[in-house]
Amino acid sequence: VMGYAPQVKKEVRPDDEVFSVVEEVPEFPGGREALSKYLMQNLRYPAAAQRANVTGNVFVQFVVSKEGDIRDVNIIKGIGFGCDEEAT
């Protein structure tokens, strides 16, 4: 049948389950102060955004794995001028 797309059922194992609310919130190693220091040392405001005098917030959605890795990063709302790419 033309236009037919077979349904693929993804097996979800308990280890793969993604939670929206958790009992213990993940924390950056060293806490908020260490996170702020890390961001200040590693994020660079894009030159295009500086030239255009662009300011604002980039909203990012991501999953923190059991091991603490960040995966499935998505921009929910961006501001452009290279800021969205820098956030990911």
Short mmCIF file of N, CA and C in Angstrom, two decimals:
data_model
loop_
_atom_site.label_atom_id
_atom_site.label_comp_id
_atom_site.label_asym_id
_atom_site.label_seq_id
_atom_site.Cartn_x
_atom_site.Cartn_y
_atom_site.Cartn_z
N VAL A 1 0.86 -1.17 0.00
CA VAL A 1 0.00 0.00 0.00
C VAL A 1 0.90 1.23 0.00
N MET A 2 0.62 2.12 -0.89
CA MET A 2 1.42 3.32 -0.99
C MET A 2 1.18 4.22 0.22
N GLY A 3 2.26 4.75 0.78
CA GLY A 3 2.13 5.62 1.94
C GLY A 3 2.09 4.87 3.26
N TYR A 4 2.16 3.55 3.20
CA TYR A 4 2.11 2.74 4.42
C TYR A 4 3.47 2.78 5.09
N ALA A 5 3.49 3.09 6.36
CA ALA A 5 4.73 3.07 7.15
C ALA A 5 4.55 2.05 8.25
N PRO A 6 5.34 0.99 8.22
CA PRO A 6 5.18 -0.03 9.26
C PRO A 6 5.47 0.55 10.64
N GLN A 7 4.73 0.12 11.61
CA GLN A 7 4.93 0.57 12.98
C GLN A 7 6.05 -0.25 13.59
N VAL A 8 7.02 0.44 14.14
CA VAL A 8 8.13 -0.22 14.80
C VAL A 8 7.93 -0.04 16.29
N LYS A 9 7.84 -1.14 16.99
CA LYS A 9 7.64 -1.07 18.43
C LYS A 9 9.01 -1.11 19.09
N LYS A 10 9.35 -0.05 19.79
CA LYS A 10 10.63 0.03 20.46
C LYS A 10 10.51 -0.64 21.82
N GLU A 11 11.41 -1.56 22.05
CA GLU A 11 11.44 -2.23 23.35
C GLU A 11 12.09 -1.30 24.35
N VAL A 12 11.37 -0.97 25.40
CA VAL A 12 11.90 -0.10 26.44
C VAL A 12 12.27 -0.96 27.63
N ARG A 13 13.55 -0.97 27.90
CA ARG A 13 14.02 -1.70 29.08
C ARG A 13 14.04 -0.73 30.25
N PRO A 14 13.93 -1.23 31.48
CA PRO A 14 13.95 -0.34 32.64
C PRO A 14 15.17 0.59 32.67
N ASP A 15 16.31 0.13 32.17
CA ASP A 15 17.52 0.95 32.16
C ASP A 15 17.42 2.12 31.19
N ASP A 16 16.55 2.01 30.18
CA ASP A 16 16.41 3.05 29.15
C ASP A 16 15.30 4.04 29.47
N GLU A 17 14.56 3.81 30.52
CA GLU A 17 13.40 4.65 30.81
C GLU A 17 13.84 6.08 31.13
N VAL A 18 13.14 7.04 30.56
CA VAL A 18 13.43 8.45 30.77
C VAL A 18 12.38 9.02 31.71
N PHE A 19 12.83 9.66 32.77
CA PHE A 19 11.93 10.24 33.76
C PHE A 19 11.88 11.74 33.61
N SER A 20 10.70 12.32 33.77
CA SER A 20 10.54 13.77 33.77
C SER A 20 10.75 14.34 35.16
N VAL A 21 10.42 13.56 36.16
CA VAL A 21 10.58 13.95 37.56
C VAL A 21 11.34 12.84 38.26
N VAL A 22 12.35 13.21 39.04
CA VAL A 22 13.14 12.21 39.74
C VAL A 22 13.23 12.58 41.22
N GLU A 23 13.49 11.57 42.03
CA GLU A 23 13.63 11.81 43.47
C GLU A 23 14.93 12.53 43.78
N GLU A 24 16.01 12.12 43.11
CA GLU A 24 17.31 12.73 43.34
C GLU A 24 17.74 13.45 42.06
N VAL A 25 17.83 14.76 42.13
CA VAL A 25 18.17 15.57 40.96
C VAL A 25 19.67 15.47 40.68
N PRO A 26 20.05 15.24 39.42
CA PRO A 26 21.48 15.18 39.09
C PRO A 26 22.15 16.51 39.43
N GLU A 27 23.38 16.43 39.87
CA GLU A 27 24.11 17.65 40.22
C GLU A 27 25.49 17.61 39.57
N PHE A 28 25.94 18.75 39.10
CA PHE A 28 27.26 18.87 38.50
C PHE A 28 28.29 18.53 39.57
N PRO A 29 29.35 17.78 39.21
CA PRO A 29 30.40 17.47 40.20
C PRO A 29 30.98 18.75 40.80
N GLY A 30 30.85 18.91 42.08
CA GLY A 30 31.33 20.12 42.75
C GLY A 30 30.23 21.13 43.00
N GLY A 31 29.01 20.84 42.53
CA GLY A 31 27.86 21.71 42.79
C GLY A 31 27.73 22.88 41.84
N ARG A 32 26.85 23.80 42.20
CA ARG A 32 26.53 24.95 41.33
C ARG A 32 27.74 25.86 41.10
N GLU A 33 28.55 26.04 42.12
CA GLU A 33 29.72 26.90 41.97
C GLU A 33 30.68 26.33 40.93
N ALA A 34 30.89 25.02 40.97
CA ALA A 34 31.76 24.37 39.99
C ALA A 34 31.14 24.44 38.60
N LEU A 35 29.82 24.32 38.49
CA LEU A 35 29.14 24.44 37.20
C LEU A 35 29.33 25.84 36.63
N SER A 36 29.14 26.87 37.45
CA SER A 36 29.33 28.25 36.99
C SER A 36 30.74 28.47 36.49
N LYS A 37 31.73 27.96 37.23
CA LYS A 37 33.12 28.10 36.83
C LYS A 37 33.37 27.39 35.50
N TYR A 38 32.84 26.17 35.35
CA TYR A 38 33.00 25.41 34.11
C TYR A 38 32.40 26.17 32.93
N LEU A 39 31.18 26.70 33.10
CA LEU A 39 30.53 27.42 32.02
C LEU A 39 31.31 28.68 31.63
N MET A 40 31.80 29.40 32.64
CA MET A 40 32.56 30.62 32.36
C MET A 40 33.85 30.32 31.59
N GLN A 41 34.45 29.17 31.85
CA GLN A 41 35.70 28.81 31.18
C GLN A 41 35.48 28.19 29.80
N ASN A 42 34.28 27.65 29.55
CA ASN A 42 34.08 26.88 28.32
C ASN A 42 33.09 27.46 27.33
N LEU A 43 32.20 28.32 27.75
CA LEU A 43 31.25 28.92 26.80
C LEU A 43 31.82 30.22 26.25
N ARG A 44 31.66 30.41 24.98
CA ARG A 44 32.11 31.63 24.31
C ARG A 44 30.92 32.26 23.60
N TYR A 45 30.70 33.54 23.89
CA TYR A 45 29.60 34.24 23.22
C TYR A 45 30.00 34.41 21.76
N PRO A 46 29.20 33.90 20.83
CA PRO A 46 29.56 33.95 19.41
C PRO A 46 29.78 35.37 18.90
N ALA A 47 30.77 35.53 18.04
CA ALA A 47 31.10 36.84 17.48
C ALA A 47 29.91 37.44 16.74
N ALA A 48 29.15 36.61 16.01
CA ALA A 48 27.98 37.13 15.28
C ALA A 48 26.96 37.73 16.24
N ALA A 49 26.76 37.10 17.39
CA ALA A 49 25.81 37.61 18.39
C ALA A 49 26.33 38.90 19.00
N GLN A 50 27.64 38.97 19.22
CA GLN A 50 28.24 40.20 19.75
C GLN A 50 28.06 41.36 18.78
N ARG A 51 28.35 41.10 17.49
CA ARG A 51 28.23 42.16 16.48
C ARG A 51 26.80 42.65 16.34
N ALA A 52 25.83 41.72 16.45
CA ALA A 52 24.42 42.08 16.29
C ALA A 52 23.79 42.52 17.61
N ASN A 53 24.61 42.53 18.68
CA ASN A 53 24.12 42.94 20.00
C ASN A 53 22.92 42.09 20.44
N VAL A 54 23.02 40.77 20.19
CA VAL A 54 21.95 39.83 20.52
C VAL A 54 22.11 39.36 21.96
N THR A 55 21.03 39.42 22.70
CA THR A 55 21.01 38.88 24.06
C THR A 55 19.75 38.04 24.21
N GLY A 56 19.75 37.17 25.18
CA GLY A 56 18.57 36.35 25.43
C GLY A 56 18.95 35.01 26.02
N ASN A 57 17.99 34.13 26.07
CA ASN A 57 18.18 32.81 26.64
C ASN A 57 17.95 31.75 25.58
N VAL A 58 18.77 30.71 25.63
CA VAL A 58 18.58 29.54 24.79
C VAL A 58 18.08 28.44 25.71
N PHE A 59 16.91 27.89 25.40
CA PHE A 59 16.33 26.83 26.23
C PHE A 59 16.71 25.48 25.62
N VAL A 60 17.33 24.65 26.44
CA VAL A 60 17.87 23.37 26.00
C VAL A 60 17.23 22.25 26.80
N GLN A 61 16.87 21.18 26.11
CA GLN A 61 16.33 19.98 26.76
C GLN A 61 17.35 18.87 26.55
N PHE A 62 17.60 18.07 27.59
CA PHE A 62 18.55 16.98 27.47
C PHE A 62 18.24 15.90 28.48
N VAL A 63 18.89 14.76 28.33
CA VAL A 63 18.72 13.63 29.23
C VAL A 63 20.06 13.40 29.92
N VAL A 64 20.02 13.20 31.23
CA VAL A 64 21.20 12.83 31.99
C VAL A 64 21.11 11.33 32.23
N SER A 65 22.11 10.58 31.75
CA SER A 65 22.11 9.12 31.91
C SER A 65 22.45 8.76 33.35
N LYS A 66 22.29 7.49 33.67
CA LYS A 66 22.65 7.00 35.00
C LYS A 66 24.12 7.25 35.30
N GLU A 67 24.94 7.24 34.25
CA GLU A 67 26.38 7.45 34.41
C GLU A 67 26.74 8.94 34.49
N GLY A 68 25.76 9.82 34.26
CA GLY A 68 26.01 11.25 34.31
C GLY A 68 26.31 11.89 32.98
N ASP A 69 26.23 11.11 31.90
CA ASP A 69 26.47 11.64 30.56
C ASP A 69 25.25 12.43 30.10
N ILE A 70 25.49 13.46 29.30
CA ILE A 70 24.41 14.25 28.71
C ILE A 70 24.16 13.69 27.32
N ARG A 71 22.88 13.40 27.01
CA ARG A 71 22.54 12.88 25.68
C ARG A 71 21.20 13.44 25.24
N ASP A 72 20.84 13.20 24.00
CA ASP A 72 19.57 13.65 23.42
C ASP A 72 19.35 15.15 23.64
N VAL A 73 20.33 15.95 23.25
CA VAL A 73 20.26 17.40 23.42
C VAL A 73 19.41 18.01 22.31
N ASN A 74 18.44 18.83 22.70
CA ASN A 74 17.56 19.51 21.75
C ASN A 74 17.39 20.97 22.16
N ILE A 75 17.43 21.86 21.18
CA ILE A 75 17.12 23.26 21.43
C ILE A 75 15.61 23.40 21.42
N ILE A 76 15.05 23.87 22.52
CA ILE A 76 13.60 24.07 22.62
C ILE A 76 13.24 25.46 22.09
N LYS A 77 14.03 26.47 22.46
CA LYS A 77 13.82 27.82 21.96
C LYS A 77 15.19 28.49 21.87
N GLY A 78 15.53 28.91 20.69
CA GLY A 78 16.85 29.53 20.47
C GLY A 78 16.75 31.00 20.14
N ILE A 79 17.94 31.62 20.01
CA ILE A 79 17.99 33.04 19.65
C ILE A 79 18.84 33.28 18.40
N GLY A 80 19.44 32.21 17.88
CA GLY A 80 20.21 32.33 16.65
C GLY A 80 21.58 32.97 16.83
N PHE A 81 22.18 33.42 15.74
CA PHE A 81 23.47 34.08 15.68
C PHE A 81 24.60 33.24 16.31
N GLY A 82 24.46 31.90 16.25
CA GLY A 82 25.48 31.01 16.77
C GLY A 82 25.30 30.64 18.23
N CYS A 83 24.37 31.29 18.90
CA CYS A 83 24.15 31.01 20.34
C CYS A 83 23.57 29.63 20.56
N ASP A 84 22.67 29.19 19.68
CA ASP A 84 22.04 27.88 19.83
C ASP A 84 23.10 26.78 19.72
N GLU A 85 23.98 26.91 18.73
CA GLU A 85 25.03 25.92 18.54
C GLU A 85 26.00 25.91 19.73
N GLU A 86 26.30 27.06 20.25
CA GLU A 86 27.21 27.14 21.41
C GLU A 86 26.60 26.47 22.64
N ALA A 87 25.28 26.56 22.77
CA ALA A 87 24.60 25.96 23.91
C ALA A 87 24.62 24.44 23.87
N THR A 88 24.69 23.88 22.66
CA THR A 88 24.69 22.42 22.56
C THR A 88 26.10 21.92 22.58
#
